[in-house]
Short mmCIF file of C-alpha atoms in Angstrom, two decimals:
data_model
loop_
_atom_site.label_atom_id
_atom_site.label_comp_id
_atom_site.label_asym_id
_atom_site.label_seq_id
_atom_site.Cartn_x
_atom_site.Cartn_y
_atom_site.Cartn_z
CA MET A 1 35.28 -113.53 26.57
CA GLN A 2 32.90 -110.78 27.36
CA ASP A 3 29.88 -111.06 29.58
CA THR A 4 26.46 -110.37 28.19
CA GLN A 5 24.95 -107.14 29.39
CA PRO A 6 21.26 -106.16 29.45
CA SER A 7 20.70 -103.51 26.80
CA SER A 8 17.10 -102.65 27.53
CA SER A 9 14.14 -103.60 29.66
CA ARG A 10 10.70 -102.99 28.28
CA LYS A 11 7.19 -103.63 29.47
CA LEU A 12 5.44 -106.38 27.62
CA SER A 13 2.77 -104.05 26.31
CA SER A 14 5.36 -101.99 24.40
CA VAL A 15 6.91 -104.85 22.42
CA MET A 16 4.26 -107.53 22.41
CA ASP A 17 1.36 -108.91 20.69
CA GLU A 18 -0.48 -106.99 18.10
CA GLU A 19 -3.52 -108.77 19.48
CA LYS A 20 -3.36 -106.32 22.43
CA GLU A 21 -4.44 -108.78 25.08
CA PRO A 22 -5.11 -107.24 28.50
CA VAL A 23 -2.48 -107.68 31.20
CA GLU A 24 -4.97 -109.41 33.48
CA GLU A 25 -4.84 -112.39 31.13
CA LEU A 26 -1.70 -113.36 33.03
CA ASP A 27 -3.69 -114.11 36.17
CA PRO A 28 -4.00 -117.85 35.40
CA ILE A 29 -0.22 -118.07 35.02
CA GLN A 30 0.39 -116.27 38.28
CA LYS A 31 -2.02 -118.55 40.12
CA LEU A 32 -0.35 -121.66 38.73
CA LEU A 33 3.20 -120.47 39.29
CA GLN A 34 2.48 -119.42 42.87
CA SER A 35 1.22 -122.90 43.75
CA SER A 36 3.84 -125.28 45.17
CA THR A 37 1.52 -128.26 45.64
CA PRO A 38 2.13 -131.21 43.27
CA LEU A 39 -0.85 -131.85 41.04
CA PHE A 40 -0.59 -135.63 40.79
CA LYS A 41 1.09 -138.68 42.26
CA ARG A 42 3.21 -141.06 40.19
CA SER A 43 1.62 -144.31 39.08
CA THR A 44 3.23 -147.44 40.51
CA LEU A 45 1.71 -149.88 37.99
CA VAL A 46 3.91 -151.76 35.53
CA LEU A 47 4.05 -150.22 32.06
CA LYS A 48 3.67 -152.99 29.50
CA PRO A 49 5.95 -152.98 26.44
CA GLU A 50 3.47 -154.56 24.02
CA HIS A 51 0.73 -151.94 23.97
CA ILE A 52 0.31 -148.44 25.36
CA LYS A 53 -3.00 -146.73 26.01
CA PHE A 54 -3.27 -143.17 24.81
CA GLN A 55 -5.76 -140.57 23.69
CA LYS A 56 -5.24 -138.05 20.93
CA LEU A 57 -6.46 -134.74 22.31
CA VAL A 58 -7.42 -131.52 20.59
CA ASN A 59 -4.26 -129.70 19.52
CA ALA A 60 -2.69 -127.76 22.37
CA ASN A 61 -2.80 -124.55 20.33
CA TYR A 62 -6.09 -125.17 18.52
CA GLY A 63 -7.40 -121.83 17.26
CA HIS A 64 -4.06 -120.14 18.03
CA GLU A 65 -1.74 -121.86 15.56
CA HIS A 66 1.59 -120.34 14.58
CA GLN A 67 1.78 -118.78 11.12
CA SER A 68 5.00 -120.71 10.58
CA ILE A 69 6.57 -123.96 11.67
CA VAL A 70 6.52 -124.69 15.40
CA SER A 71 10.19 -124.19 16.25
CA SER A 72 10.02 -125.48 19.85
CA VAL A 73 7.67 -126.86 22.50
CA CYS A 74 8.47 -126.80 26.21
CA PHE A 75 6.46 -127.71 29.31
CA HIS A 76 6.83 -125.80 32.57
CA PRO A 77 8.94 -127.82 35.06
CA SER A 78 6.29 -127.94 37.78
CA GLU A 79 2.95 -126.93 36.21
CA ASN A 80 0.92 -128.06 33.21
CA ILE A 81 1.78 -124.99 31.16
CA LEU A 82 3.01 -125.50 27.60
CA MET A 83 5.14 -122.89 25.83
CA THR A 84 5.46 -122.88 22.04
CA SER A 85 7.56 -120.77 19.70
CA GLY A 86 7.49 -120.09 15.97
CA LEU A 87 9.41 -118.31 13.25
CA ASP A 88 6.44 -115.94 13.08
CA ARG A 89 8.25 -114.20 15.99
CA LYS A 90 5.69 -115.35 18.52
CA VAL A 91 5.89 -117.29 21.77
CA LYS A 92 2.63 -118.59 23.25
CA LEU A 93 1.71 -120.14 26.58
CA PHE A 94 -1.17 -122.57 27.08
CA GLU A 95 -2.69 -124.27 30.09
CA VAL A 96 -3.07 -128.01 29.49
CA SER A 97 -5.84 -129.38 31.71
CA HIS A 98 -6.58 -133.03 32.51
CA SER A 99 -10.18 -132.20 33.39
CA HIS A 100 -11.29 -132.20 29.75
CA ALA A 101 -9.84 -135.61 28.86
CA THR A 102 -12.23 -138.54 28.34
CA LEU A 103 -10.35 -140.99 30.54
CA ASN A 104 -12.96 -143.74 30.14
CA ASN A 105 -11.87 -144.24 26.53
CA PRO A 106 -8.22 -143.20 26.47
CA GLU A 107 -7.13 -144.62 23.12
CA THR A 108 -8.25 -143.04 19.88
CA SER A 109 -9.38 -145.32 17.10
CA ASN A 110 -10.95 -142.78 14.74
CA ARG A 111 -8.89 -139.91 13.35
CA ASN A 112 -12.05 -137.89 12.72
CA ASN A 113 -13.07 -138.16 16.38
CA LEU A 114 -9.91 -137.02 18.12
CA SER A 115 -11.45 -136.00 21.43
CA SER A 116 -14.28 -134.14 23.05
CA MET A 117 -11.70 -132.17 25.04
CA GLN A 118 -12.19 -128.42 25.08
CA ASN A 119 -9.53 -126.18 23.56
CA SER A 120 -6.47 -125.65 25.70
CA LYS A 121 -6.61 -122.20 27.24
CA LYS A 122 -4.15 -119.66 25.86
CA LEU A 123 -2.57 -117.75 28.73
CA GLN A 124 -0.34 -115.34 26.83
CA SER A 125 1.01 -114.51 23.40
CA LEU A 126 4.32 -112.68 23.01
CA PHE A 127 5.52 -110.93 19.85
CA MET A 128 9.15 -109.97 19.21
CA PRO A 129 9.53 -107.77 16.10
CA ASP A 130 13.31 -108.23 15.89
CA LEU A 131 13.68 -111.95 16.67
CA PRO A 132 12.32 -115.04 14.90
CA ALA A 133 11.78 -117.31 17.91
CA TYR A 134 13.76 -120.48 17.22
CA THR A 135 13.80 -121.69 20.82
CA ALA A 136 11.86 -120.88 24.00
CA LYS A 137 12.76 -122.65 27.27
CA PHE A 138 11.78 -122.17 30.89
CA ILE A 139 14.58 -121.21 33.30
CA LEU A 140 14.87 -120.54 37.04
CA ASP A 141 12.43 -123.35 37.85
CA GLY A 142 9.82 -121.83 35.57
CA GLU A 143 9.89 -118.27 36.90
CA GLN A 144 11.32 -116.98 33.61
CA ALA A 145 11.75 -118.09 30.02
CA ILE A 146 14.66 -117.65 27.63
CA ILE A 147 13.83 -116.89 23.98
CA THR A 148 16.54 -117.12 21.31
CA GLY A 149 16.91 -117.13 17.54
CA ASN A 150 19.33 -116.53 14.69
CA ARG A 151 20.48 -113.18 16.08
CA LYS A 152 23.18 -112.06 18.50
CA HIS A 153 20.62 -111.07 21.10
CA PHE A 154 17.98 -112.92 23.09
CA TYR A 155 15.10 -112.20 25.46
CA SER A 156 14.15 -113.32 28.92
CA TYR A 157 10.48 -113.23 29.85
CA HIS A 158 9.45 -112.60 33.48
CA ALA A 159 5.98 -114.10 33.92
CA GLN A 160 5.26 -112.55 37.32
CA GLN A 161 6.30 -109.07 36.18
CA ASN A 162 4.83 -109.43 32.69
CA LYS A 163 8.07 -108.08 31.25
CA LEU A 164 10.63 -108.85 28.55
CA GLU A 165 14.30 -108.04 28.96
CA ARG A 166 16.68 -107.94 26.00
CA PHE A 167 20.28 -109.15 26.24
CA THR A 168 23.09 -108.90 23.72
CA VAL A 169 25.96 -111.37 23.51
CA GLY A 170 29.43 -109.82 23.64
CA ASN A 171 32.25 -110.82 21.33
CA LEU A 172 31.25 -114.41 20.62
CA GLU A 173 31.96 -115.40 17.03
CA GLN A 174 28.58 -116.98 16.43
CA LYS A 175 25.59 -114.96 15.31
CA ASN A 176 23.06 -117.75 15.74
CA LEU A 177 21.93 -118.38 19.34
CA SER A 178 19.11 -120.78 18.49
CA GLN A 179 20.58 -123.95 20.05
CA VAL A 180 19.72 -123.70 23.74
CA GLU A 181 19.68 -126.34 26.46
CA VAL A 182 18.66 -125.71 30.07
CA SER A 183 19.74 -127.73 33.09
CA LYS A 184 16.90 -129.86 34.45
CA ARG A 185 18.11 -129.72 38.05
CA SER A 186 15.85 -127.72 40.34
CA GLY A 187 17.68 -124.63 41.55
CA SER A 188 20.28 -124.77 38.78
CA ASP A 189 21.79 -121.55 37.44
CA LEU A 190 23.07 -122.97 34.14
CA PHE A 191 21.96 -122.93 30.56
CA SER A 192 23.96 -123.55 27.39
CA ILE A 193 24.02 -122.01 23.93
CA SER A 194 25.94 -124.19 21.48
CA SER A 195 27.57 -123.30 18.18
CA VAL A 196 27.56 -125.38 15.02
CA GLU A 197 30.12 -123.03 13.48
CA THR A 198 32.79 -123.02 16.21
CA GLY A 199 32.13 -126.29 18.04
CA GLU A 200 31.67 -124.50 21.35
CA ALA A 201 29.17 -124.86 24.15
CA HIS A 202 28.80 -121.54 25.96
CA LEU A 203 27.62 -121.76 29.58
CA PHE A 204 25.47 -118.89 30.87
CA SER A 205 23.99 -117.93 34.22
CA GLN A 206 20.20 -118.18 34.35
CA LYS A 207 20.07 -115.38 36.91
CA SER A 208 22.40 -112.79 35.39
CA LYS A 209 22.27 -114.03 31.75
CA LYS A 210 26.04 -113.50 31.69
CA LEU A 211 28.50 -115.76 29.91
CA LEU A 212 30.38 -117.87 32.47
CA PHE A 213 32.75 -119.94 30.32
CA SER A 214 32.96 -121.91 27.07
CA LEU A 215 33.92 -125.48 26.20
CA LYS A 216 35.26 -126.29 22.73
CA MET A 217 35.10 -129.64 20.95
CA ASN A 218 36.40 -130.73 17.55
CA GLY A 219 33.99 -130.07 14.71
CA SER A 220 30.51 -128.68 15.16
CA CYS A 221 28.48 -128.78 18.36
CA ASN A 222 25.03 -129.95 17.31
CA SER A 223 23.55 -131.00 20.64
CA VAL A 224 24.20 -130.79 24.38
CA CYS A 225 22.57 -132.09 27.54
CA PHE A 226 23.26 -131.69 31.25
CA SER A 227 23.55 -134.51 33.75
CA ASN A 228 20.74 -134.28 36.26
CA ASP A 229 23.06 -133.16 39.06
CA ASP A 230 24.72 -130.42 36.92
CA ARG A 231 28.11 -132.04 37.36
CA TYR A 232 28.56 -133.04 33.71
CA LEU A 233 27.76 -131.70 30.26
CA TYR A 234 27.54 -133.99 27.24
CA THR A 235 28.15 -132.58 23.74
CA ALA A 236 28.14 -134.13 20.26
CA GLY A 237 28.37 -133.00 16.65
CA ASP A 238 29.28 -133.73 13.06
CA GLN A 239 32.20 -136.02 13.95
CA ALA A 240 29.86 -138.40 15.81
CA GLU A 241 31.86 -138.20 19.02
CA ILE A 242 30.23 -137.78 22.42
CA TYR A 243 32.19 -135.59 24.81
CA GLN A 244 31.64 -135.71 28.55
CA TRP A 245 32.76 -132.55 30.37
CA ASP A 246 33.31 -132.02 34.08
CA LEU A 247 31.75 -128.60 34.65
CA ARG A 248 33.65 -127.99 37.86
CA GLN A 249 37.02 -128.74 36.31
CA ARG A 250 35.93 -127.35 32.92
CA ARG A 251 37.64 -130.13 30.99
CA CYS A 252 36.74 -133.17 28.91
CA ILE A 253 36.94 -136.36 30.96
CA ALA A 254 35.61 -138.89 28.43
CA LYS A 255 35.12 -139.16 24.68
CA VAL A 256 33.16 -141.94 22.97
CA GLN A 257 32.51 -142.63 19.30
CA ASP A 258 28.77 -142.62 18.61
CA GLN A 259 28.64 -146.06 17.04
CA GLY A 260 27.28 -146.39 13.52
CA SER A 261 26.81 -142.63 13.14
CA PHE A 262 28.69 -140.09 11.05
CA GLN A 263 26.86 -137.09 12.52
CA THR A 264 25.08 -136.86 15.87
CA THR A 265 22.11 -134.49 15.76
CA GLN A 266 20.32 -134.87 19.13
CA MET A 267 20.90 -136.09 22.70
CA ASP A 268 18.97 -136.53 25.93
CA ILE A 269 19.73 -138.07 29.31
CA SER A 270 17.12 -140.05 31.21
CA PRO A 271 15.82 -138.50 34.46
CA ASP A 272 17.04 -141.53 36.43
CA ASN A 273 20.60 -140.89 35.15
CA GLN A 274 20.82 -144.42 33.73
CA HIS A 275 20.77 -143.79 29.98
CA LEU A 276 22.04 -141.35 27.37
CA ALA A 277 20.24 -141.39 24.00
CA THR A 278 21.67 -139.99 20.77
CA GLY A 279 20.03 -139.43 17.40
CA SER A 280 21.93 -139.40 14.11
CA LYS A 281 21.61 -137.90 10.67
CA MET A 282 20.92 -141.40 9.32
CA GLY A 283 17.89 -141.81 11.59
CA THR A 284 19.40 -144.30 14.02
CA VAL A 285 19.02 -143.80 17.77
CA ASN A 286 21.67 -145.18 20.13
CA VAL A 287 20.99 -145.66 23.84
CA TYR A 288 24.04 -145.89 26.12
CA ARG A 289 24.03 -147.04 29.72
CA LEU A 290 25.84 -144.63 32.01
CA ASN A 291 28.09 -146.30 34.55
CA GLY A 292 26.93 -145.55 38.07
CA GLY A 293 28.74 -145.39 41.37
CA LEU A 294 29.71 -142.35 43.39
CA THR A 295 32.65 -139.97 43.31
CA GLU A 296 34.68 -139.19 46.44
CA GLN A 297 32.40 -136.18 46.94
CA GLY A 298 29.28 -138.37 46.79
CA HIS A 299 28.16 -137.34 43.29
CA THR A 300 26.79 -139.87 40.81
CA LYS A 301 29.44 -140.65 38.20
CA ASN A 302 27.16 -140.98 35.14
CA MET A 303 30.29 -141.92 33.21
CA LEU A 304 30.84 -142.93 29.62
CA THR A 305 33.82 -145.22 29.00
CA GLU A 306 36.19 -145.35 26.03
CA GLY A 307 35.07 -147.82 23.39
CA GLN A 308 31.64 -148.14 24.97
CA LYS A 309 28.97 -149.65 22.73
CA PRO A 310 25.27 -148.77 22.83
CA GLU A 311 23.01 -150.87 25.00
CA LYS A 312 20.54 -150.68 22.12
CA THR A 313 20.47 -149.27 18.59
CA LEU A 314 17.02 -148.34 17.29
CA MET A 315 16.59 -148.23 13.52
CA ASN A 316 12.93 -147.27 13.24
CA LEU A 317 13.56 -144.15 11.15
CA THR A 318 15.75 -143.52 8.11
CA THR A 319 15.97 -139.71 8.08
CA SER A 320 17.79 -137.31 10.40
CA ILE A 321 16.58 -137.26 14.01
CA THR A 322 15.43 -133.74 14.88
CA ASP A 323 14.33 -134.35 18.47
CA LEU A 324 14.24 -137.08 21.11
CA ARG A 325 13.03 -137.12 24.71
CA PHE A 326 12.83 -139.46 27.70
CA ASN A 327 9.67 -139.14 29.75
CA PRO A 328 9.95 -138.06 33.43
CA THR A 329 9.84 -141.65 34.74
CA SER A 330 12.52 -142.86 32.27
CA GLN A 331 10.11 -145.53 30.98
CA LEU A 332 9.57 -144.07 27.51
CA LEU A 333 11.77 -142.66 24.76
CA VAL A 334 10.18 -140.74 21.88
CA PHE A 335 11.94 -139.44 18.79
CA CYS A 336 11.00 -137.82 15.50
CA SER A 337 12.33 -136.59 12.16
CA LYS A 338 11.13 -133.51 10.32
CA TRP A 339 12.31 -134.94 7.01
CA LYS A 340 9.52 -137.48 6.61
CA LYS A 341 5.78 -137.28 7.20
CA ASN A 342 4.52 -138.91 10.39
CA ALA A 343 8.07 -139.87 11.45
CA LEU A 344 7.31 -140.23 15.17
CA ARG A 345 8.10 -143.28 17.30
CA MET A 346 7.68 -144.27 20.96
CA VAL A 347 9.85 -146.94 22.61
CA HIS A 348 9.47 -148.74 25.94
CA ILE A 349 12.43 -148.70 28.34
CA PRO A 350 14.16 -151.03 29.22
CA SER A 351 12.75 -153.62 26.77
CA TYR A 352 13.31 -151.25 23.79
CA ALA A 353 10.11 -152.50 22.20
CA THR A 354 8.55 -150.02 19.79
CA TYR A 355 4.87 -149.38 20.44
CA GLN A 356 3.25 -150.46 17.18
CA ASN A 357 -0.11 -148.94 18.15
CA PHE A 358 1.33 -145.41 18.57
CA PRO A 359 0.46 -142.87 17.21
CA GLY A 360 -2.35 -144.97 15.79
CA ALA A 361 -5.05 -143.48 13.57
CA ALA A 362 -3.63 -139.99 14.11
CA THR A 363 -0.70 -140.83 11.82
CA GLY A 364 -2.32 -139.25 8.79
CA ILE A 365 -2.64 -135.80 10.38
CA LEU A 366 0.77 -135.42 12.02
CA LYS A 367 2.53 -134.08 8.90
CA TYR A 368 6.23 -133.30 9.53
CA PRO A 369 7.13 -133.51 13.25
CA LEU A 370 9.80 -131.09 14.45
CA ASN A 371 9.98 -131.18 18.25
CA LEU A 372 8.72 -133.02 21.32
CA ASP A 373 8.25 -132.63 25.06
CA PHE A 374 6.58 -134.42 27.97
CA ASN A 375 4.93 -132.50 30.79
CA GLN A 376 7.20 -132.71 33.81
CA VAL A 377 4.48 -132.90 36.47
CA THR A 378 3.37 -136.44 35.67
CA GLY A 379 4.56 -137.32 32.18
CA GLU A 380 0.95 -137.95 31.13
CA TYR A 381 1.01 -135.40 28.27
CA LEU A 382 3.16 -135.52 25.15
CA ALA A 383 3.33 -132.48 22.84
CA MET A 384 4.64 -132.45 19.27
CA GLY A 385 5.10 -129.36 17.09
CA ASN A 386 4.91 -129.67 13.31
CA ASP A 387 5.53 -127.77 10.07
CA GLU A 388 1.94 -126.48 9.87
CA GLY A 389 2.13 -124.40 13.06
CA LYS A 390 0.14 -126.98 15.04
CA VAL A 391 1.01 -128.59 18.36
CA HIS A 392 -0.39 -132.11 18.62
CA LEU A 393 -1.18 -133.40 22.10
CA TRP A 394 -1.56 -136.90 23.54
CA HIS A 395 -2.71 -138.09 26.93
CA LEU A 396 -1.10 -141.23 28.40
CA PRO A 397 -3.46 -142.47 31.15
CA TYR A 398 -0.89 -144.86 32.64
CA PHE A 399 0.86 -141.81 34.12
CA TYR A 400 -2.35 -140.22 35.36
CA GLN A 401 -3.40 -140.56 38.98
CA PHE A 402 -5.43 -138.32 41.29
CA LYS A 403 -3.98 -137.15 44.60
#
């Protein structure tokens, strides 16, 4: 296997944005990224499973919609910055501010009166003439972003330097690099690009962007996720088998049949390392409990066991799951399907009760949901990209608390 090598490094102004925005527009990003002070404290109140309070805010990209589907949404790991990508070859960054939310009336009851919140501020817009942006993810604790698509090259974006760097992938068989997953552990150097065609998960260095090694499973590799300590990688695909890999030993240590599924499409692990959720082509969502305990080296096991059955099977949707996410406190699980209008659901953990009041009156305007993400600072914001180029935004006041 051949390492990736940087083929060119170009200033943002030479490859970006026909809108010709001035470089000083990056100042808000630099100020936010240079701050190391947490914005909010966690709430310690009990989240009730029967009813959740929320407010439907003005779309995160209102006035700056993509001229295509929204292919990905991703919050910065430590700041309230939202990054969106589209097949219009653009990646955009927005500041999401709590100061405009009407917290006195957090739940929307009228779809025509979504919120009095001001438009989210656009911080930057990037244009890549040779790459439809399928996926954009933050790496290196938010200092950079990785942008990939259905090509054999990808970009990294350096926010502080206002620069894009182009990388080509060596002799990998796959030509589509759109399936990217980044380790959530602070300080991690790992990200993965998976292949539907070859069934491989390729592990790259966030710093060098070089290929480190590959792991191959039977069938396609549709989805991957990292354990929160970077010790394990979980992969799944069209044979509905979940593989657990030890990244230090670079071998499969457990394999579990994803019960009731003939093709696993999505996975996510809860931030508390207690649960692994999978979504299937049939629309079912399985939630597995990961066995705890410590290894001899003191690492959390997070183990699947042969023949393990789901702790809960959720059958709210009937079309293929295209994204699912736990919130930062592991108290919520949201999932969606792009194959049916308004196919978005929110579930309380650990009761597994579906919130019947969400998304409420906004249901009629969601259209086809494609992707989801919670802000990592507090978990009080939920973003959802759709087929119309819009990014819907909700505020969950339970997770909001001043310093």
